[in-house]
Amino acid sequence: MANKKYSKEQLTDFYRTMVRIRTFEEKAAECFTKGMLAGNIHLSIGQEAAAAGAFAAIQPQDYFTSTHRGHGHAIARGMDPNLCMAELFGKKTGYCQGKGGSMHIADMKKMNHLGANGIVGAGQGISAGSALASKILGDNAVTVGCFGDSSTNEGTFHENLNMAAAWKLPVVWFIENNCYGVSTEIHRVTNTPDLAPRAAAYDVPFAVVDGTDAVAVYEAMVKAMDHARSGKGPYVVEAKVYRYQGHYCGDPAVYRPDEYMEKALENDAIEKMGRRLMEMGVAAEELEAIKKAADDEMNAAVQFAVDSEYPDPSEAVTDVYASDNERCVAR
Amino acid sequence: MSKKITVSKAIGEALHEEMVRDDKVFIMGEDMAVMGNVFAITRGFLEEFGPNRVIDTPISEEGFCGMAVGAAMRGMRPVVELMYDDFATVAADPLLNQAAKMRYMSGGQATVPMVLRAPMGAGRRNAGQHSQSLENFFCHFPGLKVIAPCSAKDAKGMLKTAIRDDDPVIVLEHKLLYAKKEEIPEEEYLIPLGQADVKREGRDLTIITWSREVNFSLDAAQTLAAEGIDVEVLDLRSLVPLDWDAIVKSVSKTHNAVIVSEEVKRGSYAGEISAQIAEELFDELDAPVERVCGLNIVPPFSPTLEDENFPHPDTIVKAVKRVLNK
Amino acid sequence: MAFEVLMPQLGLTMEEGTVSQWIKHEGDEVKAGDVILEITTDKLTNEVASEHDGVLLKIVAQEGEDIPVKGLLAYIGQPGESLSGGEAVGGASAPAPAAAPAAAAAPTAAPAPAAAANGARIRISPLARKTAAKLGVNYAGIAGTGPSGRIVLKDILAASEIQKNAPAAAPAPAPAAPAAKAGSLELMEGDTVIKLAGMRKVVSQRMWASHNEIPPVTQNIKVDVTALMKFRKMLLAETGKKYSVNDLVLKATAKCLRQHPEMLVSLDGEQIIQRAHVNLGMAVALDAGLIVPVIRDADKLSLDALSAAAKDLASRAKENKLGADEYKGSTFTVSNLGMFGIETFTPIINQPDAAILGVCAIHDELDLDGEGKLFKKQVMRLSCTLDHRLLDGSVVAKFEMDLRDLLEKPMSILL
C-alpha cells in the first residue's frame, strides 16, 4: 500500500507513537491486574497503527471525539501520558481530575478533544455538531469522529451522517474495525463485509484500509481530511484492526477463534514497521532505544499516578454546573 | 412601557434579540426555518439570519440533539426545539448522557451552553405520545437546568437568560400558553433562573406550582378567597435551580402546602418538592403536604378522559380544603 | 347574660364524656333542675340538669362528640339573647372561641405534664407540637379540628388562651388514652362502624394503659375444692342461704390479703403506696363492657354481708346505677370467669392495684391417694397476675398457697 517514499524519520515517528501507545496500555494493564486502579479499562493493543496513522493526518486546529477504547487516540494526539495515567487511577492530577476515568479521558482546552465517550455512537452526534459549529464559524477546522465497528449499527450513525452529508459538514469519521462488539463478531450481526460502504447510501465517499499499516491509514486520512476541509462534506474511513485483548482488561475472550489472534500477530503493526525500518537501515539498537524510552516514560507515568493525590471527597459536588453549581447540586 | 403580546411571540422575541446580540446563537429543529415553527415562533428568521443559523432538521431527534451538544461544546449557543417534549425519549442519550454529564465527566473542562425548548402539557387532545409533562424526567439528571415559565414576560426574560447560561437548559413550554396574550415590558429585560415569583400573597396555605397550572391555581385561589380561605400562589418558574428560599419563606408563613403539576403523580417532581418540605420544614407544617397532579395513566385522547388527567381549578380547590379540613 | 352548660366531672378519673342524647333542643325552655342532656361517661350514663332557668340558646357539643370535663356543651340564656357579643358568653371558665362545632373541642386546662408517657400516639401536626412546646400547652386532652381529628396549630393557640385564663384546678389526669386513630382500616362488605365511646372507650383505655405500663407475671395454682363444695352445701343446709363460689372466694381472698399486706401496694411514680384497706374490686361483665365496683374493707365484712354487697353491686352495675365513687378505690381485684368454663387465663391488672386474681372453672379430676388408689376430686385454678415492678413471684406464690390452703379448709375461711 505504502508505495510513496517516506523518510526514516517519518516512519520512526509512526513507530515511536505505536510503541508508546502499546507500552502505555501494557503498563495500565499491569496496574489493573495488580489492583492499583479501579473500574474497567479497554485497551487498544493491536490498534496502534490506526491511531498513529490517523492522528498524523489531523492538524492542531482540528477537533476529535474518542471512545471507551481511547487511550491510543490520546497518546497519538500528543497528550501527556502522566495525566492520562493519573486519570485512569482516579487521581486529582488526571485530565478530568478523576471524575471521568479511563472512558472519558480528554484534554478539551489544549488538544481540541471533544471527549472520550462511554456511549457507543455518542461521538457521531458530537463530531457532526462540532463540524456544524465550524461551518457556521467558518474556522476551517475538521472534526474527526473516532468510532469502533459496532457504532455503525447505532441509529446515530445514519442520522448524523445523513445530516452531515446534507449540510456538507467538515467531518471525517474514522472507524476502527476490530470485528468485535464485546463478544459479538460483527459479521454475525451485519450483512456487509465492510462497514464504510454504508456511507455510499448518503453519497458520502469512503475508504477501507489495512489498519495495521500506519502509513496506509495516514494516507487515507489525509485524503479524507482534505475532502472535508475543502467544503465537500463528510468522509468515512474504515481501518481493519485487531483487538489483542478481550473487550476489557481481564476478559479472556474465549468467544474468539484462535485464528483471529494468529492472524493478528502475523500482522502486528509494530513488528511490521520495525522490519521495514531495519530494511531501511535503522539499527536494532535504535528500535530498542525507542522501546526503552517508552518504557521509562510510561513507568514514570505510573509513578506520577501513584504519587498523585486522590481528589478531596468535597470535589464530588463540584463541576456539575458551570454556573450556580452549589444551589443546583443542593436540591 | 409595556405591550400586550402572546407567549409564543414573546418567545420569538427572546430568540430574535439573542440572535441579533450574539452570532454564536443559532436555532435548529423540525420545521423551524421555512415554516417558521408550527406555532409561528420563528417566522421570518430564515430570511433574516440565513440557513446556517436557522436550521430545519430531518426527523432525527437523537441526531440533531447530539449535534447541538457538539456545537455547544465548541462555544456555540444552539437553541434546539423538540416539537413535543415527549420526543425527548427518542433523544435521551444526547440530552441526559451527553449534555448533562459532559462538564462533570471532563472535570469541568467542557461547557455545554445549549437550550432545548420542549413544548409540553395536557389539554390539546393529543393522546399518549404528545401530551406529557416530563419535569421529573429532566430534573432527575444532574447537569441540566430546567425551567417552566408561565407568563409571556417570564417566557421571554427567562429564555434570554437560558440562552446566555453556560449550562444546558431545558425550557418546558406549555402548548396551551402559547396563544395567551399578556403584558410584557417594551424594553429589553432578563429574568434570572432559580427565582420563584409570588403570584398571589396569602396566609392560609401555599400552592407551589409552575407553567399552566399557575393560572389554574390563581383561579382556585380566587374561588377559595370567596370562602374566606386565603391562599398564596408561588410560581416556581425554575425547577432546577429551585428557589428553596422562596418555598421556606412561604411555607413558614402559611404552614400548609399543596403542590400542583400536570405530571404523572408517581415519581413526579411535585413529589420531590413535597419530600424536601417534609424533610426540612417538618416543624413548620400544620398538615401533610398534598400533591395535585395527573393520574398514573397514559395521557388519554377523549376530552372527558383527558380532563381527568390534569388538575383543574376545582381539583385544586378541593385539595386545599382537604388539607385545611374546611 | 347567657350561662354555659359545661361537661360535669362525675368521678375522680373522668377526663371526658360523650354527648349521647340531647333531651332539650335549641329554643326549648328549661328550668333549673330540668334534665337537658344525657352523657355517657366513665362507665356510666348520666343526666345533666340545667342550673338555670331560661332557654336553651345554642347546642355547642353535638351528639356523639367527646367533650373534656368542663368543656362547653351549650348556652342557656334569655330568649333572643345574642351570643356573638364577647360579653354575652362570659362565664366562670373560658369562653369558647366561637359558637361553632369546632369550639366544642375547647380543651381542658391541664397543667400537668402531658400524660403520654405510656407512648400513646396523639395525632398532632408538627407545627402544633412545636408550638405547644413553646407555649407550654399540654395537648393530651385536646380534640383536634384538623383532618382525621389531628390537632393543628389553631387548636393549640385556643388551648393556650384557655389554659392561660383558667384557674389551675384540674386534677392530675389519668394516663392518656391511646389516641383515636380512625379511618385507617379498610371496610369490607357488611361492616358497620361504631364510635369507640363510653364504657367501651374507658375499658379500652384502661386495659391498654395497664398492659403497656406493667410488666406482668401470671401464676396459676390448683386448688382442691372438694371440701369447699361440700361446705357450700352444708351452709345451705344449715343456714338456708345460698352462697356462690365467688362469695367464698371473695371472703377467703379478703382474709388472706389481710394476712399479706405486701400484696396491697400501688406504684405512684417514684413512690410505693402501702394500702391500708382491703378494698376488693369485683369485675362485672356487662353488655357494654366491663365495670369493677369495689367492696370496701371486704376483710371486715361477714360472709353474709360480703355476699350481699357483691350481689347488690353487680345488679346495680348491670342497671347502670352505680354511684361514681362505687367503682373507685380498689386495692385488689378479683375477676371470675369460672361460670364460663375458663380453665386458666391471664387477667390484666386493674390499676392502681398491684395484682389481680382470676378465678377459673371447677371441674372433676382423678388423683391418687397415699396408697396409690384412684379417687375423684373437684379442682379449680386461680390465676394471679402480679405487677413485677412491685411484687415478686415468690411473694405472690406464698399468698396463693395460703389462699389455696384457706379454700381447701373452708371452715378456716369463716374462723
mmCIF file with all atom_site columns, N, CA and C in Angstrom, chain B residues 254-255 281-288 322-326, chain C residues 125-130 145-148 150-154:
data_model
loop_
_atom_site.group_PDB
_atom_site.id
_atom_site.type_symbol
_atom_site.label_atom_id
_atom_site.label_alt_id
_atom_site.label_comp_id
_atom_site.label_asym_id
_atom_site.label_entity_id
_atom_site.label_seq_id
_atom_site.pdbx_PDB_ins_code
_atom_site.Cartn_x
_atom_site.Cartn_y
_atom_site.Cartn_z
_atom_site.occupancy
_atom_site.B_iso_or_equiv
_atom_site.pdbx_formal_charge
_atom_site.auth_seq_id
_atom_site.auth_comp_id
_atom_site.auth_asym_id
_atom_site.auth_atom_id
_atom_site.pdbx_PDB_model_num
ATOM 1  N N  . THR B 1 254 ? -47.383 30.185 55.905 1.00 0.00 ? 254 THR B N  1
ATOM 2  C CA . THR B 1 254 ? -48.742 29.604 55.820 1.00 0.00 ? 254 THR B CA 1
ATOM 3  C C  . THR B 1 254 ? -48.862 28.249 56.510 1.00 0.00 ? 254 THR B C  1
ATOM 4  N N  . HIS B 1 255 ? -47.750 27.548 56.660 1.00 0.00 ? 255 HIS B N  1
ATOM 5  C CA . HIS B 1 255 ? -47.697 26.253 57.365 1.00 0.00 ? 255 HIS B CA 1
ATOM 6  C C  . HIS B 1 255 ? -48.456 25.131 56.666 1.00 0.00 ? 255 HIS B C  1
ATOM 7  N N  . LEU B 1 281 ? -38.844 21.102 56.479 1.00 0.00 ? 281 LEU B N  1
ATOM 8  C CA . LEU B 1 281 ? -39.771 22.070 57.082 1.00 0.00 ? 281 LEU B CA 1
ATOM 9  C C  . LEU B 1 281 ? -40.809 21.361 57.944 1.00 0.00 ? 281 LEU B C  1
ATOM 10 N N  . PHE B 1 282 ? -40.471 20.158 58.395 1.00 0.00 ? 282 PHE B N  1
ATOM 11 C CA . PHE B 1 282 ? -41.412 19.338 59.160 1.00 0.00 ? 282 PHE B CA 1
ATOM 12 C C  . PHE B 1 282 ? -42.095 20.132 60.269 1.00 0.00 ? 282 PHE B C  1
ATOM 13 N N  . ASP B 1 283 ? -41.289 20.853 61.020 1.00 0.00 ? 283 ASP B N  1
ATOM 14 C CA . ASP B 1 283 ? -41.841 21.560 62.179 1.00 0.00 ? 283 ASP B CA 1
ATOM 15 C C  . ASP B 1 283 ? -42.664 22.786 61.800 1.00 0.00 ? 283 ASP B C  1
ATOM 16 N N  . GLU B 1 284 ? -42.622 23.138 60.528 1.00 0.00 ? 284 GLU B N  1
ATOM 17 C CA . GLU B 1 284 ? -43.451 24.270 60.097 1.00 0.00 ? 284 GLU B CA 1
ATOM 18 C C  . GLU B 1 284 ? -44.829 23.803 59.629 1.00 0.00 ? 284 GLU B C  1
ATOM 19 N N  . LEU B 1 285 ? -44.971 22.505 59.439 1.00 0.00 ? 285 LEU B N  1
ATOM 20 C CA . LEU B 1 285 ? -46.182 22.007 58.791 1.00 0.00 ? 285 LEU B CA 1
ATOM 21 C C  . LEU B 1 285 ? -47.322 21.804 59.780 1.00 0.00 ? 285 LEU B C  1
ATOM 22 N N  . ASP B 1 286 ? -48.490 22.242 59.352 1.00 0.00 ? 286 ASP B N  1
ATOM 23 C CA . ASP B 1 286 ? -49.680 22.024 60.175 1.00 0.00 ? 286 ASP B CA 1
ATOM 24 C C  . ASP B 1 286 ? -50.546 20.921 59.575 1.00 0.00 ? 286 ASP B C  1
ATOM 25 N N  . ALA B 1 287 ? -50.112 20.399 58.442 1.00 0.00 ? 287 ALA B N  1
ATOM 26 C CA . ALA B 1 287 ? -50.843 19.306 57.787 1.00 0.00 ? 287 ALA B CA 1
ATOM 27 C C  . ALA B 1 287 ? -49.892 18.672 56.781 1.00 0.00 ? 287 ALA B C  1
ATOM 28 N N  . PRO B 1 288 ? -50.179 17.448 56.396 1.00 0.00 ? 288 PRO B N  1
ATOM 29 C CA . PRO B 1 288 ? -49.325 16.831 55.375 1.00 0.00 ? 288 PRO B CA 1
ATOM 30 C C  . PRO B 1 288 ? -49.384 17.613 54.066 1.00 0.00 ? 288 PRO B C  1
ATOM 31 N N  . ARG B 1 322 ? -59.174 20.030 51.626 1.00 0.00 ? 322 ARG B N  1
ATOM 32 C CA . ARG B 1 322 ? -58.825 18.789 52.320 1.00 0.00 ? 322 ARG B CA 1
ATOM 33 C C  . ARG B 1 322 ? -57.689 19.030 53.307 1.00 0.00 ? 322 ARG B C  1
ATOM 34 N N  . VAL B 1 323 ? -56.687 19.740 52.833 1.00 0.00 ? 323 VAL B N  1
ATOM 35 C CA . VAL B 1 323 ? -55.521 19.972 53.690 1.00 0.00 ? 323 VAL B CA 1
ATOM 36 C C  . VAL B 1 323 ? -55.900 20.825 54.894 1.00 0.00 ? 323 VAL B C  1
ATOM 37 N N  . LEU B 1 324 ? -56.764 21.784 54.647 1.00 0.00 ? 324 LEU B N  1
ATOM 38 C CA . LEU B 1 324 ? -57.158 22.682 55.744 1.00 0.00 ? 324 LEU B CA 1
ATOM 39 C C  . LEU B 1 324 ? -58.350 22.147 56.522 1.00 0.00 ? 324 LEU B C  1
ATOM 40 N N  . ASN B 1 325 ? -58.878 21.021 56.095 1.00 0.00 ? 325 ASN B N  1
ATOM 41 C CA . ASN B 1 325 ? -60.062 20.423 56.736 1.00 0.00 ? 325 ASN B CA 1
ATOM 42 C C  . ASN B 1 325 ? -61.222 21.397 56.783 1.00 0.00 ? 325 ASN B C  1
ATOM 43 N N  . LYS B 1 326 ? -61.422 22.102 55.698 1.00 0.00 ? 326 LYS B N  1
ATOM 44 C CA . LYS B 1 326 ? -62.527 23.074 55.655 1.00 0.00 ? 326 LYS B CA 1
ATOM 45 C C  . LYS B 1 326 ? -63.696 22.482 54.856 1.00 0.00 ? 326 LYS B C  1
ATOM 46 N N  . SER C 2 125 ? -50.117 17.907 64.403 1.00 0.00 ? 125 SER C N  1
ATOM 47 C CA . SER C 2 125 ? -49.236 18.321 63.318 1.00 0.00 ? 125 SER C CA 1
ATOM 48 C C  . SER C 2 125 ? -47.892 18.728 63.904 1.00 0.00 ? 125 SER C C  1
ATOM 49 N N  . PRO C 2 126 ? -46.839 18.634 63.090 1.00 0.00 ? 126 PRO C N  1
ATOM 50 C CA . PRO C 2 126 ? -45.513 19.022 63.583 1.00 0.00 ? 126 PRO C CA 1
ATOM 51 C C  . PRO C 2 126 ? -45.502 20.448 64.116 1.00 0.00 ? 126 PRO C C  1
ATOM 52 N N  . LEU C 2 127 ? -46.143 21.325 63.391 1.00 0.00 ? 127 LEU C N  1
ATOM 53 C CA . LEU C 2 127 ? -46.151 22.726 63.816 1.00 0.00 ? 127 LEU C CA 1
ATOM 54 C C  . LEU C 2 127 ? -46.889 22.880 65.143 1.00 0.00 ? 127 LEU C C  1
ATOM 55 N N  . ALA C 2 128 ? -48.012 22.193 65.276 1.00 0.00 ? 128 ALA C N  1
ATOM 56 C CA . ALA C 2 128 ? -48.780 22.285 66.512 1.00 0.00 ? 128 ALA C CA 1
ATOM 57 C C  . ALA C 2 128 ? -47.958 21.764 67.685 1.00 0.00 ? 128 ALA C C  1
ATOM 58 N N  . ARG C 2 129 ? -47.216 20.664 67.444 1.00 0.00 ? 129 ARG C N  1
ATOM 59 C CA . ARG C 2 129 ? -46.406 20.109 68.528 1.00 0.00 ? 129 ARG C CA 1
ATOM 60 C C  . ARG C 2 129 ? -45.321 21.094 68.959 1.00 0.00 ? 129 ARG C C  1
ATOM 61 N N  . LYS C 2 130 ? -44.680 21.669 67.950 1.00 0.00 ? 130 LYS C N  1
ATOM 62 C CA . LYS C 2 130 ? -43.613 22.619 68.247 1.00 0.00 ? 130 LYS C CA 1
ATOM 63 C C  . LYS C 2 130 ? -44.180 23.820 69.009 1.00 0.00 ? 130 LYS C C  1
ATOM 64 N N  . THR C 2 145 ? -59.023 19.637 65.433 1.00 0.00 ? 145 THR C N  1
ATOM 65 C CA . THR C 2 145 ? -60.009 20.018 64.414 1.00 0.00 ? 145 THR C CA 1
ATOM 66 C C  . THR C 2 145 ? -59.476 19.815 63.011 1.00 0.00 ? 145 THR C C  1
ATOM 67 N N  . GLY C 2 146 ? -58.279 19.270 62.885 1.00 0.00 ? 146 GLY C N  1
ATOM 68 C CA . GLY C 2 146 ? -57.717 19.019 61.555 1.00 0.00 ? 146 GLY C CA 1
ATOM 69 C C  . GLY C 2 146 ? -58.289 17.747 60.961 1.00 0.00 ? 146 GLY C C  1
ATOM 70 N N  . PRO C 2 147 ? -57.808 17.395 59.752 1.00 0.00 ? 147 PRO C N  1
ATOM 71 C CA . PRO C 2 147 ? -58.264 16.139 59.131 1.00 0.00 ? 147 PRO C CA 1
ATOM 72 C C  . PRO C 2 147 ? -58.004 14.957 60.070 1.00 0.00 ? 147 PRO C C  1
ATOM 73 N N  . SER C 2 148 ? -58.939 14.037 60.143 1.00 0.00 ? 148 SER C N  1
ATOM 74 C CA . SER C 2 148 ? -58.841 12.851 60.998 1.00 0.00 ? 148 SER C CA 1
ATOM 75 C C  . SER C 2 148 ? -58.646 13.214 62.468 1.00 0.00 ? 148 SER C C  1
ATOM 76 N N  . ARG C 2 150 ? -56.832 15.477 63.703 1.00 0.00 ? 150 ARG C N  1
ATOM 77 C CA . ARG C 2 150 ? -55.471 15.902 64.045 1.00 0.00 ? 150 ARG C CA 1
ATOM 78 C C  . ARG C 2 150 ? -55.500 17.250 64.766 1.00 0.00 ? 150 ARG C C  1
ATOM 79 N N  . ILE C 2 151 ? -54.695 17.355 65.810 1.00 0.00 ? 151 ILE C N  1
ATOM 80 C CA . ILE C 2 151 ? -54.548 18.640 66.485 1.00 0.00 ? 151 ILE C CA 1
ATOM 81 C C  . ILE C 2 151 ? -53.694 19.529 65.595 1.00 0.00 ? 151 ILE C C  1
ATOM 82 N N  . VAL C 2 152 ? -54.213 20.707 65.264 1.00 0.00 ? 152 VAL C N  1
ATOM 83 C CA . VAL C 2 152 ? -53.474 21.623 64.409 1.00 0.00 ? 152 VAL C CA 1
ATOM 84 C C  . VAL C 2 152 ? -53.198 22.908 65.165 1.00 0.00 ? 152 VAL C C  1
ATOM 85 N N  . LEU C 2 153 ? -52.476 23.790 64.504 1.00 0.00 ? 153 LEU C N  1
ATOM 86 C CA . LEU C 2 153 ? -51.995 24.988 65.174 1.00 0.00 ? 153 LEU C CA 1
ATOM 87 C C  . LEU C 2 153 ? -53.093 25.732 65.933 1.00 0.00 ? 153 LEU C C  1
ATOM 88 N N  . LYS C 2 154 ? -54.242 25.923 65.287 1.00 0.00 ? 154 LYS C N  1
ATOM 89 C CA . LYS C 2 154 ? -55.256 26.771 65.932 1.00 0.00 ? 154 LYS C CA 1
ATOM 90 C C  . LYS C 2 154 ? -55.795 26.122 67.198 1.00 0.00 ? 154 LYS C C  1
#
